XYZ file of C-alpha atoms in Angstrom:
673
model
C 189.968 87.099 117.142
C 186.244 86.749 115.767
C 185.952 85.483 112.186
C 183.513 87.181 110.336
C 181.211 84.748 108.393
C 181.494 85.495 104.431
C 178.102 86.788 103.208
C 176.826 88.264 99.974
C 176.526 92.029 99.918
C 174.841 94.643 98.267
C 174.043 95.079 95.375
C 173.921 91.358 94.839
C 170.375 90.537 93.737
C 168.347 88.888 96.673
C 167.842 85.235 96.864
C 164.878 84.121 94.399
C 165.406 86.870 92.047
C 164.526 85.885 88.512
C 167.034 86.793 85.827
C 165.777 86.116 82.278
C 168.181 85.155 79.859
C 167.400 85.954 76.160
C 171.136 84.688 74.808
C 170.534 81.411 73.808
C 173.844 80.998 72.325
C 176.486 82.611 74.723
C 174.265 82.606 77.793
C 174.044 85.406 80.530
C 176.071 87.272 82.977
C 175.664 88.767 86.329
C 177.779 89.926 89.138
C 177.739 88.742 92.808
C 179.599 90.888 95.641
C 180.593 89.603 99.075
C 183.289 90.319 102.106
C 186.584 89.141 101.942
C 187.934 86.658 104.729
C 188.600 88.995 107.730
C 191.966 86.993 108.610
C 193.704 86.845 105.420
C 191.704 89.836 103.526
C 191.629 87.560 100.537
C 188.508 87.056 98.225
C 187.669 83.279 98.330
C 186.277 81.807 95.407
C 182.365 81.796 95.025
C 181.365 78.212 94.402
C 178.558 76.559 92.859
C 177.211 72.940 92.409
C 175.531 73.822 89.145
C 176.891 72.078 85.904
C 175.789 75.042 83.636
C 177.443 77.856 85.424
C 180.774 79.436 85.316
C 182.291 81.623 87.818
C 185.362 83.866 86.646
C 188.203 84.896 89.030
C 187.172 87.384 91.431
C 188.496 91.090 92.044
C 189.034 92.842 95.333
C 187.227 96.201 95.279
C 187.646 99.128 97.326
C 186.244 99.236 100.844
C 187.070 95.561 101.094
C 184.151 94.264 98.716
C 185.072 91.107 96.688
C 183.225 90.864 92.978
C 182.723 87.726 90.792
C 181.410 87.623 87.467
C 179.042 84.763 86.824
C 177.991 83.231 83.616
C 174.799 81.143 83.328
C 175.089 78.923 80.186
C 172.074 78.467 78.185
C 169.782 75.634 79.170
C 166.242 74.578 78.729
C 163.987 74.042 80.848
C 164.663 77.092 83.134
C 167.538 76.640 85.473
C 167.977 77.337 89.139
C 171.569 78.525 89.869
C 172.629 78.539 93.628
C 175.890 80.054 94.732
C 177.942 79.985 97.998
C 180.357 83.006 99.044
C 183.564 80.998 99.981
C 182.330 78.754 102.972
C 179.758 81.213 103.978
C 176.210 82.356 102.745
C 174.405 80.574 99.752
C 171.990 82.322 97.460
C 169.795 81.018 94.657
C 168.498 82.589 91.542
C 166.082 81.439 88.802
C 167.551 81.901 85.353
C 164.795 81.105 82.713
C 165.640 81.317 79.042
C 163.174 83.713 77.102
C 162.926 84.649 73.504
C 163.170 88.420 73.840
C 164.994 90.530 76.520
C 163.331 92.947 78.427
C 164.946 96.011 76.824
C 164.044 94.652 73.526
C 160.413 94.216 74.693
C 160.308 97.980 75.679
C 162.033 99.362 72.594
C 158.883 100.284 70.788
C 156.836 100.639 74.011
C 155.629 104.489 74.662
C 154.780 105.106 78.141
C 155.054 109.081 77.780
C 158.634 109.215 79.209
C 159.516 110.942 81.711
C 156.077 110.565 83.038
C 155.964 106.929 82.707
C 158.143 103.821 81.968
C 157.803 100.534 80.331
C 157.755 97.382 82.763
C 158.553 94.188 80.626
C 157.601 90.655 81.564
C 159.950 88.671 79.496
C 158.634 85.337 80.806
C 155.373 85.805 78.888
C 156.491 88.416 76.169
C 154.479 91.477 77.317
C 155.072 95.158 78.751
C 152.929 97.530 80.768
C 153.454 101.110 81.532
C 154.251 102.385 85.132
C 152.963 105.868 85.696
C 153.847 108.840 87.942
C 151.027 110.094 90.048
C 148.496 112.077 88.033
C 149.213 110.172 84.820
C 146.885 107.480 83.649
C 147.295 103.907 82.460
C 147.753 102.596 79.939
C 150.069 105.100 78.312
C 150.669 107.324 81.249
C 148.850 110.360 79.728
C 147.797 113.403 81.800
C 145.224 112.400 84.418
C 142.319 114.001 82.668
C 140.147 114.112 85.820
C 142.602 116.398 87.997
C 141.363 119.148 88.322
C 137.676 117.637 88.124
C 136.363 118.913 84.729
C 132.659 117.600 85.715
C 130.616 120.386 87.238
C 127.596 120.320 89.758
C 129.488 117.688 91.608
C 129.719 115.258 88.692
C 131.897 112.155 88.848
C 134.933 112.069 86.460
C 136.154 108.756 84.922
C 139.278 108.833 82.664
C 138.762 106.787 79.449
C 141.545 106.546 76.687
C 143.078 110.126 77.228
C 139.865 111.968 77.367
C 137.180 111.820 80.338
C 133.554 110.829 80.946
C 131.382 112.571 83.435
C 128.469 111.001 85.103
C 126.341 113.624 86.458
C 123.805 113.904 89.361
C 120.259 114.160 89.023
C 119.231 117.447 87.475
C 122.349 117.986 85.213
C 123.432 116.517 81.851
C 125.937 117.626 79.218
C 129.628 116.487 78.695
C 130.919 118.343 81.836
C 127.207 118.216 83.643
C 127.118 121.899 83.197
C 123.569 121.831 81.584
C 120.550 122.043 84.262
C 117.661 120.011 83.138
C 114.615 121.858 81.975
C 111.613 122.181 84.226
C 108.925 119.818 83.175
C 106.237 122.400 83.896
C 103.470 119.495 84.946
C 100.010 120.167 85.107
C 99.354 117.758 87.614
C 101.236 115.681 90.338
C 102.853 112.544 89.077
C 105.353 109.689 90.279
C 108.841 110.431 89.143
C 110.600 107.648 87.154
C 114.035 109.332 87.847
C 114.545 107.985 91.653
C 114.163 104.513 92.593
C 112.429 102.390 93.652
C 110.292 103.096 90.612
C 106.900 101.726 90.172
C 106.889 97.899 89.367
C 110.000 97.646 91.632
C 110.104 94.742 94.341
C 110.581 95.447 97.876
C 111.571 92.589 100.158
C 110.340 92.650 103.952
C 110.201 90.682 106.996
C 106.909 89.213 108.385
C 105.397 91.158 111.528
C 108.067 93.682 111.117
C 107.348 97.478 109.917
C 108.929 97.824 106.036
C 109.665 101.254 105.080
C 110.561 102.506 101.444
C 110.258 105.880 99.627
C 107.905 107.005 97.052
C 108.887 110.148 95.095
C 106.568 112.382 93.296
C 106.827 115.428 91.157
C 104.564 118.390 91.910
C 102.721 120.526 89.449
C 103.499 124.012 88.413
C 101.582 125.912 91.420
C 103.985 124.192 93.958
C 101.459 122.430 95.887
C 102.363 119.471 97.772
C 100.631 116.296 96.211
C 98.274 114.364 98.116
C 99.610 110.651 98.568
C 97.545 108.164 100.142
C 97.043 104.132 100.134
C 95.559 102.670 96.883
C 94.411 99.482 95.979
C 96.549 96.606 97.526
C 96.240 92.893 98.826
C 94.070 92.297 101.548
C 96.673 91.029 103.922
C 98.519 94.170 104.101
C 98.599 97.006 106.687
C 99.958 100.156 105.015
C 100.703 103.538 106.499
C 101.470 106.353 104.178
C 103.454 109.002 106.167
C 103.446 113.016 105.458
C 104.859 113.894 102.198
C 107.712 116.515 102.419
C 109.646 118.388 99.931
C 112.915 116.751 98.977
C 115.814 119.074 97.843
C 118.646 116.497 98.062
C 118.934 116.376 94.189
C 119.160 118.586 91.527
C 115.778 117.702 89.666
C 114.018 120.495 88.252
C 110.659 121.603 89.439
C 109.287 120.381 92.840
C 110.233 116.936 94.155
C 108.557 115.413 97.026
C 109.188 112.216 99.211
C 106.574 110.109 100.975
C 107.857 107.348 103.311
C 105.574 104.351 103.172
C 105.353 101.582 105.802
C 103.961 98.137 105.285
C 103.512 95.295 107.494
C 101.920 91.685 107.144
C 101.549 88.708 109.233
C 101.261 86.436 106.150
C 104.502 85.682 104.256
C 104.283 85.637 100.357
C 104.186 88.214 97.521
C 101.893 90.945 98.056
C 100.737 94.296 95.668
C 100.903 97.539 97.228
C 99.587 100.740 95.498
C 99.718 104.489 96.432
C 97.574 107.049 94.730
C 99.057 110.440 93.843
C 96.822 113.495 93.141
C 95.500 116.862 94.374
C 92.500 118.403 95.800
C 90.533 117.550 92.535
C 91.315 113.752 92.748
C 93.778 111.032 91.654
C 96.153 111.839 88.898
C 98.611 108.956 89.061
C 99.523 105.965 91.188
C 102.598 103.916 92.060
C 102.414 99.993 92.504
C 105.058 97.805 93.819
C 105.632 94.237 94.597
C 106.237 93.371 98.130
C 107.625 90.075 99.414
C 107.263 89.196 102.999
C 109.317 86.259 104.431
C 110.325 84.909 107.754
C 113.862 85.377 107.179
C 115.624 88.603 107.472
C 116.680 89.406 103.730
C 119.892 90.756 104.763
C 123.581 90.914 103.251
C 124.047 87.098 103.915
C 121.893 86.513 100.939
C 124.169 88.475 98.957
C 127.953 88.613 97.830
C 130.296 88.782 100.954
C 131.127 91.890 101.909
C 134.462 93.432 102.749
C 134.989 96.969 103.992
C 137.820 99.176 102.593
C 137.245 101.940 104.924
C 140.276 103.977 106.099
C 140.617 104.292 110.155
C 139.265 107.897 109.791
C 135.978 106.648 108.342
C 135.206 103.901 110.847
C 131.919 104.147 112.607
C 130.724 100.602 113.742
C 127.310 101.639 114.881
C 126.514 103.666 111.589
C 123.587 102.690 110.080
C 121.250 103.365 107.055
C 117.821 105.020 108.045
C 114.260 105.124 106.753
C 113.177 105.631 104.298
C 116.070 104.041 102.346
C 114.798 100.969 100.695
C 115.074 97.649 102.685
C 117.948 95.452 101.944
C 117.197 92.740 99.310
C 114.958 95.311 97.241
C 114.900 95.127 93.481
C 115.335 98.305 91.488
C 114.715 97.713 87.917
C 116.681 99.936 85.604
C 115.551 100.990 82.182
C 118.337 103.488 81.372
C 121.042 101.714 79.481
C 123.100 104.830 78.864
C 123.311 106.807 81.824
C 122.200 104.310 84.511
C 119.763 104.735 87.385
C 119.798 106.728 90.630
C 118.343 106.206 94.075
C 118.696 107.881 97.426
C 120.012 106.426 100.810
C 119.564 107.860 104.268
C 122.159 107.263 107.127
C 122.842 108.336 110.664
C 126.033 108.151 112.634
C 126.267 105.727 115.665
C 127.617 108.666 117.546
C 126.401 111.933 116.541
C 129.973 113.539 117.138
C 131.245 111.635 114.179
C 129.128 113.323 111.558
C 127.785 111.787 108.501
C 129.052 108.269 107.871
C 131.123 107.606 104.706
C 129.009 105.601 102.538
C 130.915 103.335 100.406
C 130.184 100.842 97.528
C 131.437 97.160 98.168
C 130.624 96.228 94.692
C 131.809 97.697 91.207
C 129.797 99.721 88.777
C 128.407 102.078 91.520
C 128.988 105.885 91.892
C 128.320 107.648 95.288
C 127.917 111.407 95.053
C 128.660 113.834 97.991
C 126.839 113.399 101.164
C 124.229 116.215 102.011
C 122.018 116.767 105.120
C 118.430 117.006 105.116
C 116.388 120.012 106.153
C 116.371 118.818 109.829
C 119.997 117.879 109.980
C 119.639 114.618 111.648
C 120.001 112.338 108.560
C 122.586 112.265 105.761
C 121.669 111.676 102.200
C 123.706 110.203 99.437
C 122.772 109.931 95.666
C 123.601 106.852 94.231
C 124.137 105.767 90.496
C 124.193 102.454 89.356
C 126.030 102.209 85.811
C 124.387 100.119 83.211
C 125.496 96.644 82.857
C 124.336 93.832 80.552
C 123.815 91.149 83.200
C 121.539 91.462 86.256
C 123.816 92.888 89.241
C 123.891 93.141 93.133
C 125.003 96.189 94.675
C 126.077 96.553 98.095
C 126.698 99.656 100.173
C 128.005 100.190 103.658
C 127.466 103.129 106.099
C 130.753 103.826 107.930
C 131.819 100.486 109.123
C 128.297 99.633 110.291
C 125.351 98.266 108.632
C 125.545 97.154 104.846
C 122.403 96.809 102.541
C 122.314 95.149 99.013
C 120.248 95.697 96.259
C 119.072 93.666 92.956
C 119.454 96.140 89.944
C 118.311 94.188 86.986
C 118.810 96.002 83.371
C 115.311 96.226 82.043
C 114.032 97.153 78.361
C 111.332 99.351 79.540
C 110.404 100.924 83.043
C 107.338 100.267 85.074
C 105.642 103.806 84.426
C 106.184 103.345 80.593
C 104.569 99.895 80.786
C 101.612 101.242 82.503
C 100.995 104.127 80.222
C 98.279 102.783 78.272
C 96.895 100.532 80.723
C 93.516 101.228 82.095
C 92.731 100.166 85.354
C 89.667 102.267 86.355
C 91.546 104.696 88.556
C 91.136 105.457 91.447
C 89.420 102.042 92.096
C 92.337 100.239 90.470
C 96.009 100.817 89.396
C 98.382 99.406 87.009
C 101.174 97.187 88.404
C 104.249 96.660 86.092
C 106.866 93.665 86.089
C 109.649 95.479 84.292
C 111.608 92.120 84.307
C 109.208 90.433 82.002
C 107.485 93.550 80.391
C 103.904 92.843 81.602
C 101.133 94.545 83.728
C 98.074 93.705 85.665
C 95.772 95.623 87.528
C 95.497 95.831 91.617
C 91.819 96.525 92.367
C 90.344 98.034 95.443
C 87.805 96.158 97.431
C 84.502 95.492 95.683
C 86.277 96.158 91.961
C 87.073 92.955 89.955
C 89.813 92.024 87.875
C 91.003 92.252 84.961
C 90.196 95.969 84.799
C 88.780 96.917 88.244
C 85.241 97.593 87.061
C 82.875 97.495 89.838
C 82.281 94.271 91.680
C 78.909 92.897 90.331
C 78.378 90.762 93.509
C 78.583 93.661 95.977
C 75.779 94.308 97.252
C 74.533 90.574 96.394
C 71.889 91.002 93.610
C 70.696 87.525 94.169
C 67.352 86.939 96.072
C 66.105 84.529 98.527
C 69.661 83.429 99.738
C 71.069 83.063 96.397
C 75.030 82.802 95.664
C 76.456 85.418 93.436
C 79.429 84.397 91.156
C 81.322 87.167 89.181
C 82.272 86.410 85.510
C 84.167 88.813 83.514
C 82.372 92.016 84.620
C 79.075 90.337 84.897
C 77.397 87.828 87.289
C 75.793 84.543 87.667
C 73.067 83.640 90.394
C 73.093 80.165 91.714
C 69.346 79.785 93.191
C 68.248 77.603 96.229
C 65.722 75.316 95.406
C 62.231 76.543 94.623
C 63.693 79.872 93.105
C 64.978 80.772 89.677
C 65.633 83.683 87.179
C 68.504 85.796 86.484
C 68.338 87.297 90.309
C 66.346 84.301 91.946
C 63.628 86.464 91.977
C 60.997 84.014 90.656
C 59.181 81.494 93.004
C 58.531 78.077 91.355
C 54.733 77.219 91.080
C 53.333 74.044 92.599
C 52.312 71.787 89.771
C 49.442 70.071 92.046
C 50.680 66.592 91.193
C 47.682 64.080 91.249
C 49.814 61.270 92.934
C 52.898 60.970 95.103
C 56.206 60.509 93.208
C 60.042 60.678 93.873
C 61.232 64.237 93.420
C 64.558 64.509 90.951
C 65.399 67.780 92.303
C 67.020 66.420 95.677
C 69.944 63.964 95.762
C 70.300 61.063 96.127
C 68.144 60.640 93.048
C 67.336 57.208 91.644
C 70.274 55.416 90.140
C 72.745 57.022 92.630
C 75.307 54.750 94.396
C 75.377 54.461 98.047
C 78.601 53.073 99.730
C 78.251 51.257 103.002
C 80.166 48.993 105.294
C 79.313 45.309 106.023
C 77.662 44.594 109.618
C 77.110 48.438 109.959
C 73.877 50.218 109.613
C 73.713 52.440 106.544
C 71.395 55.441 106.220
C 70.433 57.346 103.268
C 67.437 59.740 102.375
C 64.686 59.094 99.622
C 62.886 62.513 98.970
C 59.192 62.479 97.556
C 56.486 64.861 96.545
C 52.962 64.314 97.848
C 49.872 64.761 95.841
C 47.651 68.016 96.201
C 45.381 66.961 98.891
C 48.424 67.097 101.322
C 48.181 63.332 102.118
C 51.489 61.652 103.255
C 52.974 59.438 100.720
C 53.025 55.798 101.435
C 57.016 54.726 101.231
C 57.714 50.925 101.437
C 60.472 48.274 100.718
C 60.456 47.329 96.898
C 62.373 44.813 94.979
C 65.964 44.428 96.277
C 68.849 41.974 96.542
C 68.277 39.019 98.811
C 71.543 39.395 100.973
C 70.624 42.816 102.600
C 67.742 43.906 105.115
C 66.203 47.263 105.015
C 64.166 49.351 107.319
C 62.272 52.528 106.351
C 61.829 54.852 108.972
C 58.836 57.158 109.475
C 57.968 59.610 106.480
C 58.114 63.251 107.701
C 57.429 66.525 106.009
C 60.708 68.432 104.798
C 60.305 72.263 104.791
C 64.284 72.810 104.626
C 63.887 74.036 101.023
C 61.837 76.411 98.910
C 60.324 73.707 96.779
C 56.694 74.368 95.883
C 54.243 71.907 97.021
C 55.065 69.268 99.690
C 58.253 67.558 100.030
C 58.619 64.549 102.283
C 61.806 62.591 103.660
C 61.925 59.150 104.345
C 65.065 57.856 105.997
C 66.247 54.557 104.837
C 68.533 52.250 106.807
C 70.041 49.026 105.192
C 72.488 46.424 106.352
C 74.179 43.305 105.107
C 76.821 40.991 106.185
C 78.151 40.047 102.704
C 80.466 42.463 100.842
C 79.319 43.225 97.312
C 77.236 45.098 94.743
C 73.311 45.175 95.533
C 70.350 46.755 94.324
C 67.672 48.254 96.625
C 64.275 49.776 95.511
C 61.511 51.563 97.526
C 57.876 51.983 96.291
C 56.027 55.232 96.755
C 52.334 55.457 96.687
C 49.090 56.273 98.357
C 46.499 53.935 100.006
C 44.919 52.563 96.700
C 48.400 51.852 94.654
C 52.077 51.980 94.243
C 52.502 55.400 92.031
C 56.347 55.268 91.698
C 59.554 53.823 92.769
C 63.129 54.644 93.385
C 66.140 52.233 92.965
C 69.636 52.813 94.067
C 72.947 50.941 93.517
C 74.359 49.761 97.139
C 77.846 48.706 97.474
C 78.975 46.773 100.907
C 82.635 46.695 101.725
C 84.661 45.372 104.435
C 86.713 48.590 104.743
C 86.300 52.333 105.664
C 84.786 53.985 102.572
C 85.368 57.481 103.640
C 86.988 59.836 100.951
C 86.649 62.927 102.940
C 89.912 65.109 102.860
C 91.276 66.399 106.106
C 90.042 69.707 107.017
C 92.917 72.157 107.210
C 91.051 75.443 108.004
C 91.798 77.291 111.190
C 88.089 78.023 111.354
C 86.874 74.436 112.216
C 86.961 75.003 116.071
C 84.174 72.277 116.772
C 86.134 69.092 116.934
C 83.060 66.959 118.112
C 80.550 68.342 115.152
C 79.401 65.616 112.940
C 77.049 64.699 110.017
C 74.004 62.598 110.995
C 71.191 60.677 109.317
C 69.817 61.376 106.829
C 72.922 62.740 105.201
C 74.076 60.304 102.557
C 77.245 57.944 103.487
C 80.698 59.075 102.807
C 81.476 57.983 99.226
C 78.183 58.220 97.766
C 77.664 58.983 94.091
C 75.198 61.763 93.447
C 74.522 61.735 89.385
C 73.881 65.307 88.406
C 71.843 65.889 85.067
C 71.491 69.569 85.255
C 74.642 71.039 83.318
C 73.304 74.640 83.586
C 72.210 75.256 87.203
C 73.980 72.105 89.052
C 72.188 69.752 91.606
C 71.136 70.102 95.258
C 71.323 67.707 98.084
C 70.884 68.241 101.898
C 73.104 67.194 104.580
C 72.161 67.057 108.168
C 74.556 67.930 111.221
C 74.924 68.327 114.707
C 77.146 70.181 117.211
C 79.211 68.481 119.542
C 78.271 70.734 122.358
C 74.555 70.587 122.954
C 74.750 74.440 123.807
C 76.349 75.319 120.542
C 74.743 76.601 117.670
C 74.552 74.433 114.439
C 77.962 73.936 113.092
C 79.231 75.920 110.088
C 79.324 73.360 107.217
C 82.293 74.164 104.915
C 83.355 73.104 101.466
C 86.885 71.580 101.341
C 86.600 71.247 97.354
C 85.976 73.690 94.675
C 82.639 73.916 92.618
C 80.331 73.820 95.701
């Protein structure tokens, strides 16, 4: 015959069961059940190797079941008790010594019996209620949200025996039963009840169309607002699509949706404004921060996403559609009581699946029931982000497909409220708020200037005779070419008819300047002089100089490149030295009768390249062989300037690297030029 192995039988606790013991004096008892020996029909003794366990003599129950009483004596720390049924199965149990038993812990706990019951945890001395369906923790009171007391699609949340209704846009009151009043607007304006509200930040990818919505409220006559591009950063390309009525929320009055599409080939933060108005003009504006990056600002930048969809909600190809804000968009929320709303638009991967189920992958988000737009090809969900003290990132998923995440910081004041009293000379400028720090700035159209977008005083250029205009706090300053002066450079300098030749102090390098040269290399620089009234060329000749240098004076020629009155002459100077060091060089100026003036310069010869030129980084420099030529002062020359009002002038001479090309464009690589 086959001998059966002796095993523990039900209802013996499973191995690993924790049996708390609150009797620190006498210990605690429990029973074990097992089958008898099949050959003798006797109940074999249960054995243990634990020293603090006593096993009482067994009894043979009906239906061939043996039972033995086990006493675990009190012991600290908690003990593990292992028992063996005869020579068969072994089971082990944890028997921790606790201060209070489970029944005693639950003796004063109310769990609304029979709809709930008390579950103790003697190991830590705590209890909690376990509730039937439709009864709520912590005390198993009736579920106040069944049936839903919130009207008009409101979301019910149980709270300490009562309920709290979160209402969709357009409704308010304890049970969302009160429709909001029609604001009866006299002119169209941007709504601050649907995000992204003005002052939000939209994150986009370079060279990729970036779509986001602008919501407006119409005036009393129901006409569709006129929405168009407003002031914006110069490296933005913006398309404002057709404005349509939006009936997806319960907002009173007339709400309209305008999709905006922005693209840029240049990364960085931009400013984008749209103007809102009617046939009579602009009545409001909405400005946004737009950040373009090379990387896709997708969910990988945000917390890890995990879907909780049931099998009947799966649609791996479901996606969000325009004009849902792009992932990474910042939606500032200034409502610390009710939270803030925005809309998401989605479409199924397969039209036969119907609208995808939009789920929140992060807490503090309520998703109201799905609606279809008028055309029926898109599904719309109103999203409510509940207020939270710390900045939060919320993530949504369409079906089991695309996910998008948004930053929703809690701010003290909304963008429209910040801009309420900021004047930016609309429609030529618009107010851009930064709710995160509570500041505003103006964004100006072309030819209008910060800080308040007043007309740009330098367009058209008021400076005559080629003068350069520089705007300054709503006004302008003209920097005039040599030979002209006055507020608008309209005054022509008068020839003073000098009686003898002299050095001019209006073109550098002027006497006292420092010329930087290299040893054993010809070093060229110009000396400019003025002739006398009879038009005779000045006589320019070597003057006193240091002995360790040689000097050559090239032919003096008339110089007509400036508007200086009278006669201006250029004498190119060439000097060379084999010895490094500091030198002095003077030239004499005069006529056939005598020397009438002189010009002295510091000349420093070094054994190294004296170049201080920065490396050009402009993509507009296309003539790699273009160069400066004599009589341009050498690189590193010091040109003292004594005119603190109008600045100082000098001439540079250049040639193209290609003889067929025009003169190269000379560009300034440092400010103030």
